[in-house]
Short mmCIF file of C-alpha atoms and ligand atoms in Angstrom, two decimals:
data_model
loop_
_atom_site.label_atom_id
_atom_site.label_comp_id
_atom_site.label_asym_id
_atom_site.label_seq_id
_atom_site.Cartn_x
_atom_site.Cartn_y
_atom_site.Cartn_z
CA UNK A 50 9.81 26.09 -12.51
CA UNK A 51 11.58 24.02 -14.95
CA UNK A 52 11.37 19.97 -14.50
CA UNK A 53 8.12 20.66 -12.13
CA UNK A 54 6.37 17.29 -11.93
CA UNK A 55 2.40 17.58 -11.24
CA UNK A 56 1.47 15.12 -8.49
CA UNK A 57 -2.44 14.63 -8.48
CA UNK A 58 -3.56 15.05 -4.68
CA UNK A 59 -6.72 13.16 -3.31
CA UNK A 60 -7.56 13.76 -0.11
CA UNK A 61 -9.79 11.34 1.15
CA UNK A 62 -11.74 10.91 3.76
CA UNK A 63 -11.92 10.33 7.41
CA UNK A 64 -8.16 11.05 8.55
CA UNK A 65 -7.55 11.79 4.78
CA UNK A 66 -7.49 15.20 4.70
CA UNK A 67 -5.99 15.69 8.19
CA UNK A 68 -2.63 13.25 7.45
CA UNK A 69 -2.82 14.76 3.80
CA UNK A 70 -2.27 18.57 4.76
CA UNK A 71 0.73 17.13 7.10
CA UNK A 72 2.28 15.43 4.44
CA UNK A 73 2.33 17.98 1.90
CA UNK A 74 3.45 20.70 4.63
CA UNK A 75 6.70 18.19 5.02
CA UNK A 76 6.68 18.03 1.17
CA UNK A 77 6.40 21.78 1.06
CA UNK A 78 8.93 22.04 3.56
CA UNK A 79 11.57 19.52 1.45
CA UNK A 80 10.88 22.35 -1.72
CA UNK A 81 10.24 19.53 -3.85
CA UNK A 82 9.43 20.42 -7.32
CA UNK A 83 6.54 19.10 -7.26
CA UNK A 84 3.16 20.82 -8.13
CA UNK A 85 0.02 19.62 -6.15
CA UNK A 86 -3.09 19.59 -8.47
CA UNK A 87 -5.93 18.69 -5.69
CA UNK A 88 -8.72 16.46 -6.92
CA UNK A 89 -12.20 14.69 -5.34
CA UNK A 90 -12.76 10.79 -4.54
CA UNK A 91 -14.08 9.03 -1.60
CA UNK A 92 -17.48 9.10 0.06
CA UNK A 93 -17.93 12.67 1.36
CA UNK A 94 -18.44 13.77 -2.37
CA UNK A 95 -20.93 11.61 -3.57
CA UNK A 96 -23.77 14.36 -3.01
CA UNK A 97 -21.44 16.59 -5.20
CA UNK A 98 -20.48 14.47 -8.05
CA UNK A 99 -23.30 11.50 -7.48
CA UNK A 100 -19.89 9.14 -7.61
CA UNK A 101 -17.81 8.55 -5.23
CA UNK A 102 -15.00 8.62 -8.15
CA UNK A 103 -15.36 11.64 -10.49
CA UNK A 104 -14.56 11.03 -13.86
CA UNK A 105 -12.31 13.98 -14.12
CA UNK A 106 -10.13 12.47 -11.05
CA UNK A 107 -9.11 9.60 -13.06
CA UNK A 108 -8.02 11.69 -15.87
CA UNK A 109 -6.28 14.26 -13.93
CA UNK A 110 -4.32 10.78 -12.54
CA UNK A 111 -3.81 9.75 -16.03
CA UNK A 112 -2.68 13.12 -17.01
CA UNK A 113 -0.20 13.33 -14.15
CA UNK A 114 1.00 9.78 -13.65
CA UNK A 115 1.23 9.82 -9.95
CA UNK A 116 -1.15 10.40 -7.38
CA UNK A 117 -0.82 10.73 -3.51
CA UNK A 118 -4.10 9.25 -2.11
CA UNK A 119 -5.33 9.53 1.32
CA UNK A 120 -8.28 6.86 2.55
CA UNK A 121 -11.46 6.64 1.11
CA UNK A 122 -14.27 5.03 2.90
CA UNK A 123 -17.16 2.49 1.70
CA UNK A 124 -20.20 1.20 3.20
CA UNK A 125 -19.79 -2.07 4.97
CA UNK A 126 -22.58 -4.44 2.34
CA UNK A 127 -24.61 -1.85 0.25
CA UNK A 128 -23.77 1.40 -0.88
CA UNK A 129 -21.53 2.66 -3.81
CA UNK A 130 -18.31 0.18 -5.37
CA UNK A 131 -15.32 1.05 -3.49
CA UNK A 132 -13.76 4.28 -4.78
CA UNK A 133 -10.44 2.65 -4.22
CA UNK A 134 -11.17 -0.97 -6.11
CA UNK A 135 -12.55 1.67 -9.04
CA UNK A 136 -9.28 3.53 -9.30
CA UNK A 137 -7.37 0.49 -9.61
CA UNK A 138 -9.08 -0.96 -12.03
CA UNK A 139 -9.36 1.91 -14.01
CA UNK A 140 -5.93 3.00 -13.93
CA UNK A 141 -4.31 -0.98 -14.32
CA UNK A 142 -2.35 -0.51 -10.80
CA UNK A 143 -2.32 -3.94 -10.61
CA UNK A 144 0.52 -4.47 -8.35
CA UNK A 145 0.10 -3.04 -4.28
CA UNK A 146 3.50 -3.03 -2.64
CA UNK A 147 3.87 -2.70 1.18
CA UNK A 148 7.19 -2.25 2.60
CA UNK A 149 6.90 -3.12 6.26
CA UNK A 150 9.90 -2.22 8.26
CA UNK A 151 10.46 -2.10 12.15
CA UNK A 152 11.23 1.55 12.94
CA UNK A 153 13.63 2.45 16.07
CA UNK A 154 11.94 2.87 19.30
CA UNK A 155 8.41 2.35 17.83
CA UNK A 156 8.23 -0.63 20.49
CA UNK A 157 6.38 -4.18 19.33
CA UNK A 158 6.98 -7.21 20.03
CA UNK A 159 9.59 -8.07 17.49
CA UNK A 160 12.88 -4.95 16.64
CA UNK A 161 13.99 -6.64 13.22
CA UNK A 162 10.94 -6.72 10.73
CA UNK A 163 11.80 -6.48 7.41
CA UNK A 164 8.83 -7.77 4.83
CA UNK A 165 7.90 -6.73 1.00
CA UNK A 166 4.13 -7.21 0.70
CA UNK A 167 3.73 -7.36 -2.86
CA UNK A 168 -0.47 -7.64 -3.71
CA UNK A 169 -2.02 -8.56 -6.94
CA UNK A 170 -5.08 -5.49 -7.33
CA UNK A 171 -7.00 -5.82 -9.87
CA UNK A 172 -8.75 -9.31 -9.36
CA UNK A 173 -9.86 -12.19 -6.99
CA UNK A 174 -12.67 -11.67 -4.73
CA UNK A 175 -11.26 -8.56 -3.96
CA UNK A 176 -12.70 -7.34 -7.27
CA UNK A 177 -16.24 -7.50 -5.46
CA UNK A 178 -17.80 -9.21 -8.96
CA UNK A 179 -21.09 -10.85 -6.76
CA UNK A 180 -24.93 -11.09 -7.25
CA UNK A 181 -27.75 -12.17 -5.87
CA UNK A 182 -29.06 -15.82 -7.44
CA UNK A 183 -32.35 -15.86 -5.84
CA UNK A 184 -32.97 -13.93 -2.28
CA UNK A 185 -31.08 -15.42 0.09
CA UNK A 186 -28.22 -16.98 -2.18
CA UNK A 187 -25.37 -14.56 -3.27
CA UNK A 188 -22.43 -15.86 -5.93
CA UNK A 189 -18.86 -13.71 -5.45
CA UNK A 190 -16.77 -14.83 -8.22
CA UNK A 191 -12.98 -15.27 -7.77
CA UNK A 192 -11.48 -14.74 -11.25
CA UNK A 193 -7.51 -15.76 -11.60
CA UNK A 194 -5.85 -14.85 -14.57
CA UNK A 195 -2.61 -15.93 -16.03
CA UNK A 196 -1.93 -12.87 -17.31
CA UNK A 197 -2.52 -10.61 -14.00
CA UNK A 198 -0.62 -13.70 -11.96
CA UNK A 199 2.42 -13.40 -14.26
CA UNK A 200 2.82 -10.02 -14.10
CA UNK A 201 2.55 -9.43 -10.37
CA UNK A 202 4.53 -12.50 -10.09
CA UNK A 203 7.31 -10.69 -12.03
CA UNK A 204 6.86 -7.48 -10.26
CA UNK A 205 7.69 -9.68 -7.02
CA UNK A 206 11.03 -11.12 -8.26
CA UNK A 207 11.91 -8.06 -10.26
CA UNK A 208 11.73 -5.80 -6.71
CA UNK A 209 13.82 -8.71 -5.24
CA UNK A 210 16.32 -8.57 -7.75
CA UNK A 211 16.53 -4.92 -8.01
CA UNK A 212 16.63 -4.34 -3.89
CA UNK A 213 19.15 -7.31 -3.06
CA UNK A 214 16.27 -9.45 -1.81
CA UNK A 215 17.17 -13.12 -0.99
CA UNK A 216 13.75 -14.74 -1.04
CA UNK A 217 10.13 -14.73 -2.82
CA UNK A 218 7.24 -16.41 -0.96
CA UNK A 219 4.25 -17.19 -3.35
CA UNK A 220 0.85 -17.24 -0.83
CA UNK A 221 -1.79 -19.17 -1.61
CA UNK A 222 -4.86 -21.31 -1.00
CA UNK A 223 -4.31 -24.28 -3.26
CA UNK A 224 -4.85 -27.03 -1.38
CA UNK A 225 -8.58 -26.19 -1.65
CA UNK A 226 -9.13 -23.59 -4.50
CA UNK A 227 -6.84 -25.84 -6.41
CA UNK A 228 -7.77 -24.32 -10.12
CA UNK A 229 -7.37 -20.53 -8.80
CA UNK A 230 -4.97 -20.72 -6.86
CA UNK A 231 -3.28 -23.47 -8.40
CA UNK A 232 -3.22 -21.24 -11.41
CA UNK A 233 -1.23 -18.17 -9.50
CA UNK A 234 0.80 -20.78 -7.77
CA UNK A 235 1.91 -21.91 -11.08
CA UNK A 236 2.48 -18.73 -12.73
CA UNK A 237 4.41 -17.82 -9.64
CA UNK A 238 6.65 -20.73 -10.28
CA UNK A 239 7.05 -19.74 -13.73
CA UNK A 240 8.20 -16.83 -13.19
CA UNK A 241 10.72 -17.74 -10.45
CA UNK A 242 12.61 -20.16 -13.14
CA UNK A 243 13.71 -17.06 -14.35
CA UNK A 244 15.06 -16.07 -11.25
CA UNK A 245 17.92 -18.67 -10.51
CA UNK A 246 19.31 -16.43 -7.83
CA UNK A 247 16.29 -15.68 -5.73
CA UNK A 248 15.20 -18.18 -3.12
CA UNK A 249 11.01 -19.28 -4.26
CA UNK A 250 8.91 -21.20 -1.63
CA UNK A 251 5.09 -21.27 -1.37
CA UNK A 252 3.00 -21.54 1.96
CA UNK A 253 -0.78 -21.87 2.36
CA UNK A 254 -2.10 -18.54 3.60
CA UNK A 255 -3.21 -19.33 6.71
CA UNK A 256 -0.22 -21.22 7.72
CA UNK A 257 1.35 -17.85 6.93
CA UNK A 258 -0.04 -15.85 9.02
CA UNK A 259 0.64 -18.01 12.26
CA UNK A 260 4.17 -18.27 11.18
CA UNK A 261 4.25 -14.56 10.32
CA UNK A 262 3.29 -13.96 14.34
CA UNK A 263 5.66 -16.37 15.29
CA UNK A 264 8.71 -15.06 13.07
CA UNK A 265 8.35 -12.40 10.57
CA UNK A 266 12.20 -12.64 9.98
CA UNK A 267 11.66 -16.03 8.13
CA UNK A 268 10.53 -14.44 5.41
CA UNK A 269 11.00 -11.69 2.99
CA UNK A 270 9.41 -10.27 -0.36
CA UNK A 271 5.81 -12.50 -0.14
CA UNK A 272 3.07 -12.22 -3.23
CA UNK A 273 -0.09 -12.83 -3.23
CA UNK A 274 -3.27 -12.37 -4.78
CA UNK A 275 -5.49 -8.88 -3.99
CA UNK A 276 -7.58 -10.59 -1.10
CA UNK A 277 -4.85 -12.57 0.65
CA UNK A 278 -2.87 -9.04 0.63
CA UNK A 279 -5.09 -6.83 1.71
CA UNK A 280 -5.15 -9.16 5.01
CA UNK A 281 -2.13 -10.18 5.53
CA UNK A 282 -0.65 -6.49 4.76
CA UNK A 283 -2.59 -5.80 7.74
CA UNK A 284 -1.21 -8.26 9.94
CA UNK A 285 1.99 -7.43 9.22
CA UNK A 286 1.44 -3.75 9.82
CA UNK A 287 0.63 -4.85 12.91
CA UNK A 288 3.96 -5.96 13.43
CA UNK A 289 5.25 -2.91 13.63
CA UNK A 290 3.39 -0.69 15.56
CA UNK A 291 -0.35 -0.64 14.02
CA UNK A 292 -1.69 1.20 10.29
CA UNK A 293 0.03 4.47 11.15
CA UNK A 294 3.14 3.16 10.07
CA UNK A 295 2.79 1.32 6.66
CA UNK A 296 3.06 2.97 3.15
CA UNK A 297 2.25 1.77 0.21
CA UNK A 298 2.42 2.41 -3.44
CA UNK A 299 -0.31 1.23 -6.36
CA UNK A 300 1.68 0.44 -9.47
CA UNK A 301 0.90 0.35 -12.91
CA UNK A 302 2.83 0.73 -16.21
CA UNK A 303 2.00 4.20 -16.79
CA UNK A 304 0.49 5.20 -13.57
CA UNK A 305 1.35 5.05 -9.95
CA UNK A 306 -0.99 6.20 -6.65
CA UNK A 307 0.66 6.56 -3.19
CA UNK A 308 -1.36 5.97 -0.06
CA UNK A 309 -1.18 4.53 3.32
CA UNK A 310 -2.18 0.69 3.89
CA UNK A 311 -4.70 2.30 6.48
CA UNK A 312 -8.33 3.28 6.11
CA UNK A 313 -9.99 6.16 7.52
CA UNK A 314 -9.75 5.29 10.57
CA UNK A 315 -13.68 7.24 11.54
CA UNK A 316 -13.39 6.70 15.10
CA UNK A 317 -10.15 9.33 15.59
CA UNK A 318 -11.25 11.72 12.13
CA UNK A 319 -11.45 15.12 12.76
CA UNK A 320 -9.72 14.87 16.28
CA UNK A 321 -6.44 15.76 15.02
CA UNK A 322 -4.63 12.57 16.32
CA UNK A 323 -4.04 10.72 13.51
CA UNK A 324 -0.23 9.50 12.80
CA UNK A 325 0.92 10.86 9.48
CA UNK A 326 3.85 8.52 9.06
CA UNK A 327 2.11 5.95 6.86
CA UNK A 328 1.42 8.89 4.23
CA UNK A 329 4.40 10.42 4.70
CA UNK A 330 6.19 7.59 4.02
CA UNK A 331 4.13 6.22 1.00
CA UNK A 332 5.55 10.31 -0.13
CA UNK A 333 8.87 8.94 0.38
CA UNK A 334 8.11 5.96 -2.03
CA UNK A 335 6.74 8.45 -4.50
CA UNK A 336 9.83 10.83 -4.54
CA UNK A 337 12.05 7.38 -5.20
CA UNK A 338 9.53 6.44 -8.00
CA UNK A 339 9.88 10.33 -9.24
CA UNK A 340 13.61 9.83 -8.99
CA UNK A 341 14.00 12.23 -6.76
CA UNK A 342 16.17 10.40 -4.31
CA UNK A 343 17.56 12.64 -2.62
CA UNK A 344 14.44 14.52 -1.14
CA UNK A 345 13.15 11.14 -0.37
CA UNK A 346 16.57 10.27 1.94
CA UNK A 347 15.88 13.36 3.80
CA UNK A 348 12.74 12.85 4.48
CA UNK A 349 12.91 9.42 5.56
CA UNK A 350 15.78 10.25 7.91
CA UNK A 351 13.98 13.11 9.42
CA UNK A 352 11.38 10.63 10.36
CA UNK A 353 13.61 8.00 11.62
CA UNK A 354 15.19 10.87 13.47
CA UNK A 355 11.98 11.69 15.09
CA UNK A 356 11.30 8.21 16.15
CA UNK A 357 15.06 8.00 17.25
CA UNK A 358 14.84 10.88 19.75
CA UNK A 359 11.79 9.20 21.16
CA UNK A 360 9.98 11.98 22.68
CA UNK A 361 7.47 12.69 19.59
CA UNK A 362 4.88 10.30 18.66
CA UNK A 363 0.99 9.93 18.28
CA UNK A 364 -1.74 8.24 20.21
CA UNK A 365 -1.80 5.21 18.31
CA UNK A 366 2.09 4.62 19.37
CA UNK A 367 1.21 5.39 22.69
CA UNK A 368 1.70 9.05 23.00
CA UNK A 369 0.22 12.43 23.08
CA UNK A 370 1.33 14.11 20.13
CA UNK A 371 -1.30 15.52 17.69
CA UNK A 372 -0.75 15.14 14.16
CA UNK A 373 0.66 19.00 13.74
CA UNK A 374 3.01 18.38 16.55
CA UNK A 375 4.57 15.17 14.91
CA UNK A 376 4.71 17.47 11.61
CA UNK A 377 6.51 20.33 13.25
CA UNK A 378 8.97 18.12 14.57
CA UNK A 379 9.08 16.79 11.45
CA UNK A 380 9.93 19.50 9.46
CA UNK A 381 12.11 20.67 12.53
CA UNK A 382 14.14 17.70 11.58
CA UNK A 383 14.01 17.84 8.12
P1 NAI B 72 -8.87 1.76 9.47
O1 NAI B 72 -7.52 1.51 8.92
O2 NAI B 72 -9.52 3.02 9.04
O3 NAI B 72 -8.81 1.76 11.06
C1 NAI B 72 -8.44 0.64 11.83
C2 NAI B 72 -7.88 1.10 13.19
O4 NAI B 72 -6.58 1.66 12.98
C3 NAI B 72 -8.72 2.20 13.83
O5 NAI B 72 -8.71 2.00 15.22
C4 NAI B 72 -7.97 3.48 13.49
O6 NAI B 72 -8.13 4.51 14.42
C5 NAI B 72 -6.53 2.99 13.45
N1 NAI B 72 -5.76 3.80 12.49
C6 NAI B 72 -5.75 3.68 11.14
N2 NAI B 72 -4.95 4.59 10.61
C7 NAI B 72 -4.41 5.30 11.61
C8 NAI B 72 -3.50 6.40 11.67
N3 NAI B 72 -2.96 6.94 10.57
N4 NAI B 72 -3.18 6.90 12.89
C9 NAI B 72 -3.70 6.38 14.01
N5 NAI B 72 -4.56 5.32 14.01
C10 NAI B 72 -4.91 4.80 12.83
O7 NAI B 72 -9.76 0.51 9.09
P2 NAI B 72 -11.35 0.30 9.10
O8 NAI B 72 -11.94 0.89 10.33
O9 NAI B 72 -11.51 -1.13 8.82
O10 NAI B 72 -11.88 1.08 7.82
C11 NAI B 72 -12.50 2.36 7.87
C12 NAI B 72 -12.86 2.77 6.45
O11 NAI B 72 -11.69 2.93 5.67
C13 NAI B 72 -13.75 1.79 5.70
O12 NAI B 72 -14.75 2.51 5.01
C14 NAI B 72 -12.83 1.12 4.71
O13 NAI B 72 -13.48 0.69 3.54
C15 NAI B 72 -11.86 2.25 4.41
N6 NAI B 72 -10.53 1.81 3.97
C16 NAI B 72 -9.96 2.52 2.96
C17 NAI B 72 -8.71 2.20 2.53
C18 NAI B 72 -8.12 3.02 1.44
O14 NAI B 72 -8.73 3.97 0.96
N7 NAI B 72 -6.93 2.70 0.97
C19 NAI B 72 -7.94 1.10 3.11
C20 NAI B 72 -8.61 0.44 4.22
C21 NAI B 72 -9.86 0.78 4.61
#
């Protein structure tokens, strides 16, 4: 088929596979031309590959330029590098962005959330550079660069100028890490000179997230560096209705990998329960980013349809829908 665009697929594991296999049905279902190239990462094929991310993975990625990624899991202290932090860095996806949005009839405690949150990826402590200094002492270094803080900084205002945002927050820490932080903060500021028409304020991390419970609607697009996101993207999901309904997209200049904020959730894999929104709609954000608007719009309003009627949802939402249930209504709506 002419103008066929190879997507590279990952699985995952946990949930992966499960809320992967819905997502492309829906995808299948749109007759997107797209062609799915299917590729290993993640812990269940270490014993195959002795990594948990194959070499030929990352260049089928490369090759492609866009990956949709279900969850990969990693030992809690020991074990392999994250798969996920290895992809990253590999591929330069240094900026994560999270578009958390209240959906209709999903019920939390706030109807109106609306937040952008745009994560730094490639460094901080995130980056997991540590050692041990003698047994018992362990050194995690937090590097800061100007370079990554600049350019995630400009990814922030450039999605607020180019979606009609009104506001940036820059998140930080540096009233204690005041050379780190102070040096994102800074770039951050830099940056927003250039932005005369966007609203820039900075808040202290933690200060966000109480005000973030409080009010999300105070703020809007918010940046921060790769550890600070990863938490607070969580909060937020939290805010409206829990990690099955997040997306998110890993950007890089030539590259880009979809996936869902959420992990792989081991204590509902293989059950058939998981919610496939947050994939499905980190798929949406890949048919935008493959200008293909168009399939994207339907898809996203046969979702919001599905919410709308209110009679199909999963577990995690509070109902009893499996995950081919939600997908057949899905596609029933598509
Ligand atoms: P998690 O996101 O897997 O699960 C947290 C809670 O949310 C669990 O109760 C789970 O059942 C629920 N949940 C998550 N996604 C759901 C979905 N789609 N539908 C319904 N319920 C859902 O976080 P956890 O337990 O901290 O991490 C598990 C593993 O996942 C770890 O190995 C971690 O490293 C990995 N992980 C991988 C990520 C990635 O590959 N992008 C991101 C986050 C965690």
């Amino acid at each position: 088929m002419a103008n066929t665009r190879t997507v590279t697929v990952i699985n995952g594991d946990g949930i992966g596979p499960e809320v992967m296999a819905a997502t492309i049905r829906v995808l299948e279902a749109l007759k997107v031309p797209l062609e799915f190239e299917h590729k290993d990462a993640g812990a269940e094929v270490v014993a195959k590959y002795g990594t948990n991310l194959p070499h030929e993975t990352v260049e089928a990625v490369l090759r492609s330029g866009v990956a949709l990624k279900g969850p990969t899991g990693t030992v809690v202290g020991g074990g392999l590098p994250s798969a996920n932090v290895g992809l990253r860095k590999r591929l330069d996806l240094y900026s994560s962005l999270r578009p958390v949005k209240s959906v209709k009839n999903v019920k939390t405690r706030y109807e109106d959330v609306d937040l952008i949150v745009v994560r730094e990826n490639t460094e901080s402590l995130y980056a997991g550079l540590e050692h041990i200094i003698v047994p018992g002492v362990v050194e995690s270094l937090k590097i800061i660069t100007e370079k990554a803080s600049t350019r995630i900084a400009r990814f922030g205002f450039e999605y607020a100028k180019k979606h009609g945002r009104k506001k940036v927050t820059g998140v930080h820490k540096a009233n204690i890490m005041k050379l780190s932080d102070g040096l994102f903060l800074d770039c951050c500021r830099k940056v927003g000179r250039e932005y005369p028409e966007i609203q820039y304020e900075e808040v202290i991390v933690d200060n966000l997230c109480m005000q973030l419970v409080r009010d999300p609607t105070r703020f809007d697009v918010m940046v921060l560096e790769n550890l600070y996101g990863d938490i607070v993207s969580d909060l937020c999901a939290g805010l409206v209705g829990g990690l099955g309904m997040v997306p998110g997209a890993n950007i890089g200049e030539r590259t880009a990998v979809f996936e869902a904020v959420h992990g792989t959730a081991p204590d509902i894999a293989g059950k058939g329960i998981a919610n496939p929104t947050a994939l499905m709609m980190s798929a949406v954000m890949m048919l935008d980013y493959l200008d293909m608007g168009e399939e994207a719009r339907r898809m996203e309003n046969a979702l919001h349809k599905v919410y709308g009627e209110g009679k199909i949802r999963t577990g995690d939402l509070g109902g009893s829908a499996t995950t081919r249930e939600f997908t057949d209504a899905l596609i029933a709506a598509l």
